[in-house]
Every structure is written in C-alpha cells, then in structure tokens.
XYZ file of C-alpha atoms in Angstrom:
378
model
C -25.159 7.153 22.297
C -23.306 9.440 19.213
C -26.150 9.355 16.095
C -24.934 8.998 12.694
C -27.443 11.032 10.720
C -28.540 14.397 11.402
C -32.462 14.358 10.881
C -32.074 18.149 9.817
C -29.119 17.056 7.261
C -31.682 14.903 4.721
C -28.209 13.852 2.775
C -26.254 12.531 5.940
C -22.608 13.107 6.519
C -19.737 12.386 4.076
C -19.226 8.816 3.815
C -15.675 9.370 5.668
C -17.658 10.750 8.406
C -19.843 7.828 9.097
C -16.962 5.380 8.966
C -14.819 7.253 11.718
C -18.172 7.203 13.868
C -18.650 3.794 13.112
C -15.138 3.321 14.301
C -15.792 5.057 17.083
C -18.579 3.329 18.548
C -16.881 0.026 18.228
C -14.061 1.279 20.416
C -16.693 2.679 22.852
C -18.383 -1.154 22.959
C -15.234 -2.774 23.561
C -15.205 -4.257 20.089
C -11.269 -3.307 19.362
C -10.069 -5.205 22.445
C -8.833 -8.115 20.768
C -5.692 -6.126 20.279
C -3.011 -5.589 22.683
C -3.652 -2.393 24.908
C -1.499 0.364 24.314
C 2.271 -0.319 24.701
C 4.170 2.855 24.217
C 4.173 6.011 21.967
C 7.104 5.247 19.500
C 8.947 2.449 18.134
C 12.314 1.588 20.155
C 14.942 -0.517 18.498
C 14.208 -3.154 16.054
C 13.562 -6.661 17.750
C 15.524 -7.710 14.631
C 17.448 -6.194 12.146
C 18.620 -7.019 8.637
C 17.071 -10.243 8.527
C 16.979 -11.861 4.768
C 13.530 -12.420 3.849
C 14.743 -13.383 -0.003
C 18.418 -14.454 -1.347
C 18.941 -11.113 -3.610
C 21.690 -8.642 -2.513
C 23.788 -6.100 -4.553
C 26.987 -5.148 -3.184
C 27.114 -1.544 -4.613
C 23.542 -0.737 -3.734
C 22.977 -2.178 0.039
C 19.356 -0.534 0.558
C 18.663 -3.256 -2.343
C 19.077 -6.216 -0.509
C 16.111 -8.013 0.285
C 16.329 -7.288 3.823
C 13.835 -6.188 7.004
C 13.618 -5.171 10.532
C 11.328 -6.512 12.873
C 9.676 -4.552 15.734
C 7.618 -6.842 17.745
C 6.116 -7.066 21.198
C 7.937 -9.306 23.440
C 5.186 -8.981 26.006
C 2.229 -9.433 23.578
C -0.558 -11.700 24.684
C -1.628 -13.943 21.546
C -0.835 -13.456 18.117
C -0.004 -9.948 16.864
C -1.398 -8.644 13.596
C 1.197 -7.069 11.246
C 2.288 -3.671 9.586
C 4.459 -4.288 6.953
C 5.883 -0.511 5.809
C 6.958 -0.038 2.406
C 9.235 2.868 1.941
C 8.993 5.639 -0.567
C 12.070 6.813 -2.930
C 10.798 7.111 -6.582
C 11.535 3.276 -7.058
C 15.432 4.369 -6.987
C 16.294 5.641 -3.419
C 15.020 5.232 0.210
C 15.493 2.726 2.665
C 13.899 0.723 5.594
C 13.016 2.006 9.028
C 13.000 5.888 7.738
C 9.473 6.275 9.219
C 9.569 10.415 8.039
C 6.682 9.839 5.682
C 3.479 8.831 7.794
C 1.543 11.541 8.736
C 3.613 12.673 12.257
C 2.134 15.019 14.313
C 3.690 18.120 15.982
C 5.208 15.977 18.521
C 7.070 13.391 15.942
C 4.718 10.803 16.466
C 3.231 9.015 13.131
C 0.912 6.601 11.981
C 3.324 3.892 12.286
C 4.418 4.691 15.748
C 0.683 4.714 16.550
C -0.376 1.076 14.727
C 2.860 -0.057 17.119
C 1.185 1.349 20.117
C -2.088 -0.259 19.589
C -0.737 -3.837 19.672
C 0.190 -3.787 15.955
C 4.146 -5.692 14.700
C 5.537 -3.438 12.283
C 8.184 -4.824 9.248
C 9.821 -2.332 7.430
C 11.328 -3.729 3.959
C 14.413 -3.109 1.682
C 13.704 -3.854 -1.778
C 15.588 -3.703 -5.023
C 16.072 -0.349 -6.060
C 16.140 0.695 -10.040
C 19.212 3.098 -9.479
C 20.494 4.856 -12.279
C 22.989 6.116 -10.491
C 25.292 5.105 -7.135
C 24.643 6.525 -3.829
C 28.306 8.698 -4.702
C 26.437 9.924 -7.940
C 28.452 7.782 -10.253
C 25.958 6.415 -12.786
C 25.771 2.762 -12.603
C 27.118 0.489 -15.397
C 24.084 -1.852 -15.257
C 21.187 0.745 -15.612
C 18.669 -0.449 -16.302
C 18.991 -3.068 -13.268
C 16.008 -3.499 -11.011
C 13.340 -2.604 -13.205
C 9.845 -3.220 -13.017
C 8.557 -5.440 -11.746
C 11.700 -6.886 -9.750
C 10.807 -4.710 -6.653
C 7.233 -5.645 -6.537
C 8.265 -9.106 -6.496
C 10.051 -8.472 -3.510
C 7.350 -7.571 -1.567
C 5.241 -10.284 -2.349
C 8.305 -12.413 -1.105
C 8.406 -10.262 2.098
C 4.674 -10.929 2.781
C 5.103 -14.747 2.136
C 8.300 -14.939 4.678
C 6.587 -12.958 7.489
C 3.563 -15.674 7.189
C 6.294 -18.350 7.458
C 7.871 -16.761 10.235
C 4.256 -16.093 12.140
C 4.651 -19.170 14.718
C 8.235 -18.375 15.730
C 7.540 -14.642 15.814
C 4.449 -14.570 17.429
C 2.549 -12.964 14.548
C -1.073 -13.364 12.885
C -0.257 -15.002 9.488
C -4.048 -13.797 9.027
C -3.942 -10.186 9.831
C -0.946 -9.196 7.421
C -1.309 -4.966 6.637
C 0.571 -3.337 4.194
C 1.352 0.580 4.182
C 3.173 2.685 1.963
C 3.846 6.160 0.478
C 4.342 7.094 -2.875
C 6.424 3.924 -4.945
C 6.085 2.028 -1.917
C 2.299 2.873 -2.033
C 1.805 1.768 -5.573
C 4.183 -1.285 -4.965
C 1.659 -2.397 -2.241
C -1.062 -1.668 -4.445
C 0.668 -3.876 -7.210
C 0.836 -6.693 -4.809
C -3.048 -6.383 -3.721
C -3.981 -6.042 -7.305
C -2.339 -9.479 -8.190
C -3.137 -12.875 -7.801
C -2.084 -15.456 -5.313
C 1.046 -17.267 -5.870
C 1.244 -19.410 -2.882
C 1.840 -23.046 -3.656
C 0.616 -24.936 -0.344
C 2.305 -28.240 -1.915
C 5.793 -27.076 -2.173
C 8.749 -27.704 0.009
C 9.629 -24.401 0.857
C 8.210 -22.772 3.653
C 8.154 -19.868 2.359
C 6.429 -20.720 -1.143
C 3.806 -22.339 0.827
C 2.480 -18.982 1.741
C -0.353 -16.732 0.430
C 1.300 -13.439 -1.044
C -1.631 -11.424 -0.810
C -2.264 -8.934 1.751
C -5.270 -8.672 4.344
C -5.417 -4.946 3.719
C -3.238 -1.980 2.096
C -2.978 1.697 3.491
C -1.827 4.129 0.536
C -0.480 7.375 0.741
C -0.001 9.475 -2.192
C -0.105 6.525 -4.570
C 0.677 6.964 -7.902
C -1.990 4.364 -9.292
C -1.276 4.535 -13.095
C 2.058 4.977 -14.488
C 1.409 4.804 -18.268
C 2.133 8.152 -20.334
C -1.210 8.733 -20.970
C -1.792 9.517 -17.113
C 1.715 10.524 -15.887
C 4.128 13.017 -17.720
C 7.542 13.474 -15.624
C 9.403 16.177 -15.563
C 12.941 15.983 -16.988
C 14.676 16.611 -13.335
C 12.314 13.736 -11.884
C 13.239 10.685 -13.876
C 12.660 8.336 -11.464
C 9.754 6.458 -13.212
C 11.625 6.156 -16.230
C 14.654 4.672 -14.326
C 11.611 2.124 -13.026
C 11.375 1.256 -16.607
C 14.851 1.071 -17.991
C 14.088 4.303 -19.945
C 15.505 7.396 -20.548
C 13.075 9.759 -22.061
C 9.517 10.279 -21.840
C 9.398 9.430 -25.404
C 10.603 6.004 -24.822
C 7.787 5.801 -22.409
C 5.148 6.727 -24.803
C 6.075 3.575 -27.507
C 3.588 0.890 -27.419
C 5.718 -2.007 -25.963
C 6.640 0.425 -22.714
C 2.931 1.614 -22.166
C 2.166 -2.329 -22.150
C 4.779 -2.522 -19.192
C 3.902 0.454 -17.480
C -0.023 -0.547 -17.472
C 1.025 -3.629 -15.788
C 3.005 -1.756 -13.183
C -0.537 0.193 -12.593
C -2.281 -1.161 -9.644
C -5.844 0.831 -11.304
C -5.366 -1.079 -14.282
C -4.097 -4.361 -12.888
C -7.423 -4.038 -10.562
C -9.192 -5.621 -13.720
C -7.093 -7.008 -15.752
C -4.778 -10.301 -15.371
C -1.184 -10.132 -16.029
C -0.565 -7.925 -19.096
C -3.705 -8.982 -20.888
C -6.036 -6.080 -22.460
C -8.985 -7.452 -21.571
C -10.886 -7.452 -18.256
C -10.112 -10.456 -16.376
C -13.964 -11.315 -14.369
C -11.674 -13.698 -11.822
C -9.276 -10.609 -10.868
C -12.102 -8.319 -10.679
C -14.324 -9.971 -8.071
C -10.866 -10.808 -6.208
C -9.702 -7.487 -6.232
C -13.190 -5.770 -5.427
C -13.293 -7.319 -1.807
C -9.557 -6.072 -1.087
C -9.747 -3.549 2.059
C -8.318 -0.117 0.830
C -7.534 2.929 2.369
C -6.336 5.931 0.571
C -5.060 9.514 1.656
C -4.094 12.560 -0.524
C -3.502 15.396 -0.336
C -5.686 18.191 -1.764
C -8.726 15.386 -2.075
C -12.157 16.053 -2.565
C -13.653 12.447 -1.651
C -16.904 13.609 -4.174
C -14.579 14.539 -6.853
C -14.144 12.348 -10.112
C -11.080 11.986 -12.057
C -12.800 14.230 -14.775
C -11.985 17.162 -12.707
C -8.474 16.750 -13.809
C -6.863 17.316 -17.092
C -4.447 14.304 -17.921
C -1.401 13.654 -18.207
C -0.736 14.955 -14.753
C 2.890 16.299 -13.697
C 2.704 15.108 -10.039
C 2.377 11.208 -9.802
C 0.875 12.182 -6.098
C -2.098 13.844 -7.406
C -5.706 12.971 -5.811
C -6.470 11.873 -8.936
C -4.730 9.076 -8.884
C -6.731 7.712 -5.881
C -10.022 8.914 -7.842
C -8.894 6.430 -10.633
C -8.448 3.465 -8.377
C -11.910 3.941 -7.010
C -13.346 4.236 -10.586
C -11.643 1.382 -11.864
C -13.576 -1.484 -11.267
C -16.951 0.748 -10.983
C -17.306 1.120 -14.662
C -16.779 -2.591 -15.099
C -19.749 -3.160 -12.511
C -22.196 -1.051 -14.123
C -21.213 -2.266 -17.698
C -21.915 -5.675 -16.676
C -24.186 -5.301 -14.228
C -22.742 -6.981 -11.462
C -22.968 -5.406 -8.380
C -20.048 -7.669 -6.618
C -17.490 -5.616 -8.964
C -17.754 -2.527 -6.863
C -15.507 -1.662 -4.303
C -16.822 -3.048 -1.001
C -14.127 -1.986 0.959
C -12.767 1.329 -0.270
C -12.142 4.421 1.635
C -10.349 7.736 0.485
C -9.144 10.469 3.072
C -7.756 13.954 2.781
C -4.920 14.386 4.493
C -5.520 17.182 7.125
C -3.664 17.945 10.230
C -6.673 17.600 12.177
C -10.005 15.622 11.545
C -12.656 18.747 12.377
C -15.000 16.089 13.398
C -13.354 14.463 16.157
C -9.849 16.666 16.504
C -7.864 13.331 15.599
C -4.660 13.708 13.189
C -5.113 11.616 10.102
C -2.515 9.003 11.288
C -5.309 8.417 14.145
C -7.885 7.380 11.427
C -5.480 5.082 9.739
C -4.886 3.041 12.861
C -8.762 3.002 13.469
C -8.940 1.378 10.489
C -6.371 -0.939 10.946
C -7.643 -2.115 14.215
C -11.365 -2.564 13.305
C -9.931 -4.302 9.944
C -7.787 -6.411 12.307
C -10.404 -6.758 15.111
C -12.975 -8.271 12.410
C -10.618 -10.688 11.160
C -9.789 -12.002 14.675
C -13.470 -12.611 15.069
C -13.989 -14.830 12.165
C-alpha cells in the first residue's frame, strides 16, 4: 500500500499530493466502483440537442437562448452523475458544446471527454450573452442587454431543469456538478455562492428543484470583478459590457462597485445578496461547498498578498487565492472553525503531474469521481 507521508520529510508532501494519493487509493480499494465503467474516450453526438431549459430566446444572438445539449449513456446501469458545462467567452461570446478549454492532452482528450468516459452524463448550456456587438460586428442597439446577473440566473435555472428531468433522463439529481472556464467558471461559482431558490410547494416542477450544485470545478475563474481587484485593458471590454458600462471609470463609481461585488463569488461567499456585512448563514452554507480550482502559474502555498492589485488579468492565479481566503479571515475573527473551507482544493495547470504522470484533466476527473462516489454512498 502506498505511504502518504515520507518519514524523511517532517513536513510531508504538498496537500494536493496527499489528495491525489487518497484518490488513487480509493480507486485501488474499489471505492470508485459506483460509477459506470469507461464507455469511450470522447463524446459522440449529443443525445439531445437544443433542449429549452428556460423561456428566454434572442433572435439576434442565438447563443443567448436558454438551450442545452445532453450527452448521456443509453446503456448506463443506474442513475448517472451529471457534469454541467458553462462555456467561457468573457460573458459576451461563446457557445455550448465547444469543448476547447478543458485541459485537452496531445490527443485532444480533455476533462469533459474523460468525465463522460468515467460514467458522467454531460450537459452543456448556452446562456444570455451581454453582447455589445452582434456576430456580424454591428453594434447592438439594445446595449446594455443581458447584463449581470442575467446569465447567472440562467445557470441556476439550468440546474433546476436538469434535476426536474432526472427521472426521464436517468440522471442522479443528488450528484449535479458544474465545470466552467473563465466567465463560465465565474458563473458556476456565483451559483454555488448563493442561497437555494427552490420552492418545494410550487406547482412548477422546475421551480421545485434545488438550484445549488453538489460541487464545482472552476478553471481560470475571475472571483472578484470589482475595480479594486481587476483593471480591464481598453481592448478587452467584456467585463464592462457585463455590467452595462463603456469605460473603466464607470466601473469605479460606487453604484457600479456594488453591482460588481455582487457578481464576485469570493465576495458572495460570505455575504447575502448585496448587503455590506458578512452573513453567518451564507458563511456556514458556502464553507462546505466542494470546490476544485485550476489556474496557470499557481503556487498553492502563496497568498494574495504576493500580488499587486488591481491585476490586469482576470484569469490570474491571485483570483483562486482570494477565493480560498474569503472565509478564512472571517473564521479567524469569529473563532468559528466551521467557517473555514472544508472541501477546497487548488491545482496548478500543468501538462503532466510529476507525481503520477497524469494530466491535470485526470486529476479533475478523479476529484469528480471521488465526490460522486461519496454522495452515492450517502
């Protein structure tokens, strides 16, 4: 059996090394057997295409429609855990089922492919885009349209819709995970850092469902969107469009700061809605949300104090560190151990894992399998 701690190293290995070792041990003991056996390396055509998960449509920007694609296993034994993908694109572009940003290896196999091969059903969604320009480059006369938090509300709706279809689609409503890159990762984290909007007594079967995921994988996520943490280059106005602004100066006004903080998962982790004070209820709820973050050039032992703010890269590893620190200061001030993150992990994006030779995509799928198996047992 593998030894997790080296007696010659009093400090032991890095935390992420321990986690990977535990995942490999779980696999060797057969504790990941609750998932379907690998069914193929890459996704084929979707099982269902352009399914409406909400009523919103936009004839001028089709990829703003509330539509999803489903990739399910027709021969699955039992209910399938689900991975909902939220595409990147700076809140203003991108489309579902364009899986080009998820740690693909030299053979083009990425984390989405590998999760599907491990037995997960995959759902990919379109959501309302804050488009300043149309696809043909012409200005959008309705700008600002679909500004924050419109897209985030659609992601919550998608989660509820998928749960409402769980029986018909052979999905497990208690094992719904999100994965997103960049803007998509921000939206996934936003959903994870907000209260459940389920209305169990509603006559609407979608509204009855929980809107909170069972875990989130976030890649290069901007966790703060306010001007104190990010300054956007003039040639990259996506974030300004997301808040319906045309200049950086407009983002620095008090009213805009309030809105940008409300769209910042690291801020929402301890606050309710747009209030200025910490919320004990939100802290306790969010500290237990399973989170796996991946950033380039990440030093997991660093802190956000290693960076100078505002940063000019919304994908900076500083954003992951800020999220990790979001509740820790509160936990220390209140001397409440339960306010510390209980299931939070950051990984450096690298082509290979020097410990085991696995690409980062494999670490993502190992994490998903371990959590899906734990939920299945419980």
